[in-house]
Amino acid sequence: MATINQDDFIRSVADALQYISFYHPVDYITNLARAYELEKSPAAKDAMAQILINSRMCAEGHRPICQDTGIVTAFVKVGMEVKWEPGIAGMMTMQEMVDEGVREAWRNADNVLRPSILEDPAFTRRNTGDNTPAMVVVELVEGGEVDVTVASKGGGSEAKSRFAMLNPSDSVADWVINTLPGMGAGWCPPGMLGIGIGGTAEKAMVMAKESLMDPIDMQELIARGAKTKIEELRIEIYNRVNRLGIGAQGLGGLTTVLDVKIMDFPTHAANLPVAMIPNCAATRHLHIHLDGSGPVMVAPPPLDAWPKLEYDVHTAKKVNLNTVTREDIKTWKPGEVLLLSGKLLTGRDAAHKRMTDMLTRGQKLPVDFENRFIYYVGPVEAVRDEAVGPAGPTTATRMDKFTRQMLAETGLLGMIGKAERGPAAIAAIREFEAVYLIAIGGAAYLVSKAIKSSRILAFADLGMEAIYEFEVQDMPVTVAVDSKGISVHNTGPEEWSRRIAGIPILQ
């Protein structure tokens, strides 16, 4: 039987959360590197290269893999014989201990993490400032020790979670294959799919999330062969998903998922609850075990686990944002890689809502967007000599409802985000002969190295959602929707699903 000091628990959680902010699990890196070597789609291969390079940079520099440092979930298994020793703050609940660990991790001066949690979610949506509260799942188990698995999951992939109450005779695999394309690329593939089957609605969702904590072992499973029906289902879904040709970042390619995880539980005779939660390119989780001997410090992974890649941009087109014109952007082609230099504006959900409300009231905006580009980003706070912390893109579809008004009334030339745009946004881009570019989700630290200076221009009260002006140099982006409204997120997966199926490509 262990006596565990609550301060040791808090310290262990805080250290684990810092650890996962800059270290990918080695199994993820190994399997992504394998997928990179096998990939035939140039756009998808480029995206995976950026993710791998970014990951190594973060491991070396101890800075976040993604600017969205996530919402924390802790799966805590407490032995029923454990005794708790109060810390300096007195006896705390499990929720209070985990939350204190989150606060310590997020306030670490050497690696400040971005607070993203908002209270009063249906109304004022105020940022709590320290990324609490965490989501805590507690299970009492036999024994006298404590196991904790901490995860930090970004909002882009969390937003793509899906649930259905199927009929008992329905196919789970068919539901996954029919559902996945509608999720778009905002979950930043290639990643993992966690699937929960059975129980009740809430049980299925928890199982789907918890299944993502397991190591990636799909290639080992395929090599030895399935031994259970669940393993057969995992392999079936893995193969069918990758045959969709969605590819890295939704650009079209051979690998969309690296693994499929499934947990199941007995359920009511009338029900077949099924939940699916994707894990993105910023896969972040760690298991720690407390036995009463003190706080847990996990050894760093060996850096030789990361492939040594250099980002090749010799064929990319250089663009000066300070002089680019509408005639220039008409020459850009879907899938083309650009290197942006010059002054770049930023703004995401809250800023767009405030700006469009001002435009509707006939008010002048505090920033001139004429012939400018806007980057959908909420950066991490800078540390030491950084101009800005990790600053990868956020999901662009959330800005779709603002796009027509922004293009029509501000003279905006183009937008930069991640993943696809919806039909209404594409129609507006085509009508106003604008353009939409993507930066790679999961390459936030790499992107930040192209940002040489940063200053807030407006809406400072919005924190990371304020309007900034970045001075960028050779920031890598890909043309996702050209001025004619052709989207690589439509053409890429269509082309690669045909290639995978052996169907001739129509010219």
Short mmCIF file of C-alpha atoms in Angstrom, two decimals, residues 25-299:
data_model
loop_
_atom_site.label_atom_id
_atom_site.label_comp_id
_atom_site.label_asym_id
_atom_site.label_seq_id
_atom_site.Cartn_x
_atom_site.Cartn_y
_atom_site.Cartn_z
CA PRO A 25 5.43 9.67 -28.58
CA VAL A 26 8.25 7.78 -30.30
CA ASP A 27 5.78 5.27 -31.78
CA TYR A 28 4.06 8.14 -33.59
CA ILE A 29 7.33 9.43 -35.03
CA THR A 30 8.40 5.94 -36.12
CA ASN A 31 5.13 5.28 -37.93
CA LEU A 32 4.88 8.75 -39.46
CA ALA A 33 8.46 8.43 -40.75
CA ARG A 34 7.51 5.09 -42.32
CA ALA A 35 4.46 6.69 -43.97
CA TYR A 36 6.63 9.56 -45.22
CA GLU A 37 9.04 7.15 -46.91
CA LEU A 38 6.17 5.30 -48.63
CA GLU A 39 4.17 8.38 -49.66
CA LYS A 40 3.86 9.07 -53.40
CA SER A 41 1.79 12.25 -53.29
CA PRO A 42 4.16 15.25 -53.42
CA ALA A 43 1.79 17.52 -51.47
CA ALA A 44 1.21 14.93 -48.72
CA LYS A 45 4.92 14.09 -48.54
CA ASP A 46 5.72 17.80 -48.15
CA ALA A 47 3.18 18.07 -45.32
CA MET A 48 4.59 15.04 -43.49
CA ALA A 49 8.13 16.38 -43.88
CA GLN A 50 7.10 19.63 -42.21
CA ILE A 51 5.44 17.75 -39.33
CA LEU A 52 8.52 15.58 -38.78
CA ILE A 53 10.94 18.52 -38.98
CA ASN A 54 8.74 20.53 -36.62
CA SER A 55 8.62 17.62 -34.18
CA ARG A 56 12.39 17.31 -34.00
CA MET A 57 12.76 21.07 -33.57
CA CYS A 58 10.32 20.96 -30.65
CA ALA A 59 12.11 18.00 -29.07
CA GLU A 60 15.39 19.90 -29.28
CA GLY A 61 14.04 23.34 -28.34
CA HIS A 62 11.45 22.29 -25.74
CA ARG A 63 8.68 24.36 -27.33
CA PRO A 64 5.11 23.28 -28.19
CA ILE A 65 4.48 20.97 -31.14
CA CYS A 66 1.30 22.92 -31.89
CA GLN A 67 0.13 26.41 -30.96
CA ASP A 68 -3.08 24.79 -29.73
CA THR A 69 -1.61 23.27 -26.60
CA GLY A 70 -4.92 21.59 -25.99
CA ILE A 71 -7.55 20.75 -23.44
CA VAL A 72 -6.22 18.34 -20.82
CA THR A 73 -7.78 14.96 -20.10
CA ALA A 74 -6.47 12.79 -17.28
CA PHE A 75 -7.39 9.12 -16.98
CA VAL A 76 -6.62 8.27 -13.35
CA LYS A 77 -6.70 4.72 -11.97
CA VAL A 78 -6.49 4.82 -8.18
CA GLY A 79 -5.73 1.68 -6.21
CA MET A 80 -8.33 1.17 -3.48
CA GLU A 81 -5.58 0.75 -0.86
CA VAL A 82 -3.89 4.09 -1.63
CA LYS A 83 -3.54 6.61 1.17
CA TRP A 84 -3.22 10.30 0.33
CA GLU A 85 -0.97 12.66 2.25
CA PRO A 86 -2.08 16.31 2.06
CA GLY A 87 0.26 18.75 0.35
CA ILE A 88 1.07 22.29 1.40
CA ALA A 89 -2.41 23.45 0.32
CA GLY A 90 -4.14 20.81 2.44
CA MET A 91 -6.24 17.86 1.29
CA MET A 92 -7.46 18.26 -2.30
CA THR A 93 -9.89 16.38 -4.51
CA MET A 94 -8.68 14.56 -7.62
CA GLN A 95 -10.09 17.34 -9.81
CA GLU A 96 -8.27 19.95 -7.74
CA MET A 97 -4.97 18.04 -7.92
CA VAL A 98 -5.11 17.60 -11.68
CA ASP A 99 -6.11 21.24 -12.16
CA GLU A 100 -3.18 22.41 -10.03
CA GLY A 101 -0.87 20.29 -12.17
CA VAL A 102 -2.31 21.94 -15.29
CA ARG A 103 -1.76 25.42 -13.82
CA GLU A 104 1.87 24.66 -13.02
CA ALA A 105 2.47 23.28 -16.52
CA TRP A 106 0.81 26.19 -18.30
CA ARG A 107 2.67 28.82 -16.26
CA ASN A 108 6.14 27.40 -16.79
CA ALA A 109 8.25 30.42 -17.72
CA ASP A 110 10.65 28.37 -19.86
CA ASN A 111 7.85 26.94 -22.00
CA VAL A 112 4.69 28.98 -21.64
CA LEU A 113 1.65 27.13 -23.00
CA ARG A 114 -1.39 28.77 -24.57
CA PRO A 115 -4.49 28.97 -22.37
CA SER A 116 -7.47 27.93 -24.48
CA ILE A 117 -10.20 27.01 -21.98
CA LEU A 118 -13.24 29.29 -21.79
CA GLU A 119 -15.78 29.33 -18.96
CA ASP A 120 -19.43 30.29 -19.44
CA PRO A 121 -19.25 28.49 -22.81
CA ALA A 122 -22.72 29.38 -24.10
CA PHE A 123 -22.49 33.10 -23.37
CA THR A 124 -19.51 35.28 -22.41
CA ARG A 125 -16.85 32.60 -23.15
CA ARG A 126 -14.24 34.06 -20.80
CA ASN A 127 -10.76 32.56 -20.87
CA THR A 128 -9.89 31.02 -17.50
CA GLY A 129 -6.28 32.08 -18.05
CA ASP A 130 -4.61 28.87 -16.86
CA ASN A 131 -6.19 26.20 -19.07
CA THR A 132 -8.26 24.75 -16.23
CA PRO A 133 -10.40 22.90 -15.57
CA ALA A 134 -9.14 19.62 -16.97
CA MET A 135 -11.37 16.71 -17.91
CA VAL A 136 -10.77 14.01 -15.28
CA VAL A 137 -11.87 10.38 -15.56
CA VAL A 138 -11.30 8.43 -12.33
CA GLU A 139 -11.50 4.66 -11.90
CA LEU A 140 -11.01 2.77 -8.64
CA VAL A 141 -8.97 -0.38 -9.16
CA GLU A 142 -7.36 -3.00 -6.95
CA GLY A 143 -3.95 -2.39 -5.45
CA GLY A 144 -2.16 0.37 -3.64
CA GLU A 145 -0.69 2.58 -6.38
CA VAL A 146 -1.87 5.17 -8.92
CA ASP A 147 -1.68 5.15 -12.72
CA VAL A 148 -2.26 8.36 -14.64
CA THR A 149 -2.45 8.90 -18.39
CA VAL A 150 -2.45 12.57 -19.31
CA ALA A 151 -3.36 13.83 -22.76
CA SER A 152 -3.67 17.28 -24.27
CA LYS A 153 -5.93 17.47 -27.30
CA GLY A 154 -6.35 20.35 -29.70
CA GLY A 155 -9.72 21.86 -30.52
CA GLY A 156 -9.42 21.19 -34.26
CA SER A 157 -9.38 17.42 -33.87
CA GLU A 158 -11.76 17.44 -30.90
CA ALA A 159 -14.30 19.30 -33.06
CA LYS A 160 -14.34 16.35 -35.47
CA SER A 161 -15.57 13.87 -32.84
CA ARG A 162 -18.61 11.94 -33.99
CA PHE A 163 -21.25 9.80 -32.29
CA ALA A 164 -24.14 7.69 -33.59
CA MET A 165 -26.68 5.36 -32.06
CA LEU A 166 -26.70 2.69 -34.76
CA ASN A 167 -29.17 -0.11 -35.16
CA PRO A 168 -27.84 -3.39 -33.77
CA SER A 169 -27.56 -4.86 -37.27
CA ASP A 170 -25.63 -1.89 -38.74
CA SER A 171 -21.98 -2.12 -39.78
CA VAL A 172 -19.58 -0.09 -37.63
CA ALA A 173 -16.99 -0.10 -40.43
CA ASP A 174 -19.50 1.24 -42.95
CA TRP A 175 -20.52 4.02 -40.54
CA VAL A 176 -16.87 5.05 -40.11
CA ILE A 177 -16.21 5.10 -43.86
CA ASN A 178 -19.39 7.06 -44.56
CA THR A 179 -18.70 9.53 -41.73
CA LEU A 180 -15.00 10.23 -42.12
CA PRO A 181 -15.02 12.23 -45.39
CA GLY A 182 -17.51 14.66 -43.88
CA MET A 183 -15.08 15.40 -41.05
CA GLY A 184 -12.80 17.23 -43.49
CA ALA A 185 -9.12 17.73 -42.76
CA GLY A 186 -9.42 19.96 -39.70
CA TRP A 187 -8.24 17.08 -37.52
CA CYS A 188 -4.83 17.28 -39.24
CA PRO A 189 -4.26 13.80 -40.61
CA PRO A 190 -2.29 11.59 -40.61
CA GLY A 191 -3.22 10.60 -37.08
CA MET A 192 -5.22 7.94 -35.28
CA LEU A 193 -8.89 7.08 -34.98
CA GLY A 194 -10.24 6.10 -31.58
CA ILE A 195 -13.51 4.18 -31.67
CA GLY A 196 -15.75 3.27 -28.74
CA ILE A 197 -18.45 0.65 -29.27
CA GLY A 198 -21.21 -0.18 -26.81
CA GLY A 199 -22.10 0.88 -23.31
CA THR A 200 -24.16 4.06 -23.31
CA ALA A 201 -23.66 7.28 -25.25
CA GLU A 202 -21.26 8.79 -22.73
CA LYS A 203 -19.42 5.49 -22.19
CA ALA A 204 -18.78 5.12 -25.91
CA MET A 205 -17.26 8.60 -26.09
CA VAL A 206 -14.97 8.01 -23.11
CA MET A 207 -13.81 4.69 -24.59
CA ALA A 208 -13.07 6.33 -27.94
CA LYS A 209 -10.91 8.95 -26.23
CA GLU A 210 -9.16 6.47 -23.94
CA SER A 211 -8.36 4.11 -26.82
CA LEU A 212 -6.16 6.84 -28.32
CA MET A 213 -3.79 6.48 -25.36
CA ASP A 214 -2.57 3.07 -26.59
CA PRO A 215 0.70 2.77 -28.59
CA ILE A 216 0.54 2.65 -32.37
CA ASP A 217 0.92 -1.00 -33.38
CA MET A 218 -1.01 -1.40 -36.63
CA GLN A 219 1.96 -2.60 -38.67
CA GLU A 220 2.81 -5.22 -36.04
CA LEU A 221 -0.84 -6.29 -35.97
CA ILE A 222 -0.99 -6.67 -39.74
CA ALA A 223 2.28 -8.63 -39.75
CA ARG A 224 1.16 -11.19 -37.16
CA GLY A 225 -2.51 -11.29 -38.22
CA ALA A 226 -5.69 -10.59 -36.29
CA LYS A 227 -6.55 -12.89 -33.39
CA THR A 228 -9.90 -11.36 -32.40
CA LYS A 229 -12.92 -9.85 -34.11
CA ILE A 230 -11.95 -6.43 -32.75
CA GLU A 231 -8.50 -6.75 -34.31
CA GLU A 232 -10.09 -7.77 -37.61
CA LEU A 233 -12.29 -4.67 -37.42
CA ARG A 234 -9.29 -2.45 -36.69
CA ILE A 235 -7.47 -3.72 -39.78
CA GLU A 236 -10.57 -3.45 -41.97
CA ILE A 237 -11.23 0.16 -40.98
CA TYR A 238 -7.53 1.08 -41.31
CA ASN A 239 -7.36 -0.27 -44.85
CA ARG A 240 -10.69 1.19 -45.97
CA VAL A 241 -9.92 4.64 -44.56
CA ASN A 242 -6.55 4.81 -46.29
CA ARG A 243 -8.16 3.75 -49.57
CA LEU A 244 -10.23 6.95 -49.40
CA GLY A 245 -7.10 8.83 -50.50
CA ILE A 246 -7.69 11.76 -48.11
CA GLY A 247 -4.00 11.87 -47.25
CA ALA A 248 -1.90 14.15 -45.04
CA GLN A 249 -3.70 17.43 -44.29
CA GLY A 250 -6.47 16.31 -46.67
CA LEU A 251 -4.27 17.03 -49.69
CA GLY A 252 -4.64 13.54 -51.19
CA GLY A 253 -2.26 10.66 -50.59
CA LEU A 254 -1.66 7.13 -49.43
CA THR A 255 -1.79 7.57 -45.64
CA THR A 256 -4.72 9.15 -43.81
CA VAL A 257 -4.50 7.16 -40.57
CA LEU A 258 -1.54 5.49 -38.90
CA ASP A 259 -3.68 3.32 -36.64
CA VAL A 260 -7.25 2.58 -35.59
CA LYS A 261 -7.95 1.86 -31.92
CA ILE A 262 -11.15 0.25 -30.61
CA MET A 263 -12.55 -0.29 -27.12
CA ASP A 264 -15.91 -1.97 -26.52
CA PHE A 265 -18.31 -2.62 -23.65
CA PRO A 266 -21.59 -4.53 -23.23
CA THR A 267 -24.67 -2.54 -24.27
CA HIS A 268 -28.47 -2.66 -24.30
CA ALA A 269 -30.09 -5.13 -26.72
CA ALA A 270 -31.80 -2.28 -28.58
CA ASN A 271 -28.68 -0.16 -29.02
CA LEU A 272 -25.34 0.01 -30.83
CA PRO A 273 -23.65 3.21 -29.59
CA VAL A 274 -20.56 4.10 -31.62
CA ALA A 275 -18.20 7.02 -31.03
CA MET A 276 -15.25 8.11 -33.15
CA ILE A 277 -12.62 10.61 -32.04
CA PRO A 278 -9.58 11.40 -34.20
CA ASN A 279 -6.15 12.23 -32.84
CA CYS A 280 -4.26 14.79 -34.88
CA ALA A 281 -0.66 15.27 -35.94
CA ALA A 282 -0.02 16.78 -32.48
CA THR A 283 -0.54 13.43 -30.76
CA ARG A 284 0.20 14.14 -27.08
CA HIS A 285 -0.14 11.66 -24.23
CA LEU A 286 1.98 10.05 -21.52
CA HIS A 287 1.51 7.36 -18.88
CA ILE A 288 2.96 7.81 -15.40
CA HIS A 289 2.90 5.52 -12.36
CA LEU A 290 3.04 6.74 -8.75
CA ASP A 291 4.04 4.28 -6.03
CA GLY A 292 4.67 6.65 -3.12
CA SER A 293 8.40 7.06 -3.76
CA GLY A 294 8.07 10.67 -4.96
CA PRO A 295 7.19 12.61 -8.12
CA VAL A 296 7.64 10.91 -11.48
CA MET A 297 10.15 12.26 -13.99
CA VAL A 298 10.04 10.56 -17.39
CA ALA A 299 13.35 10.23 -19.24
#
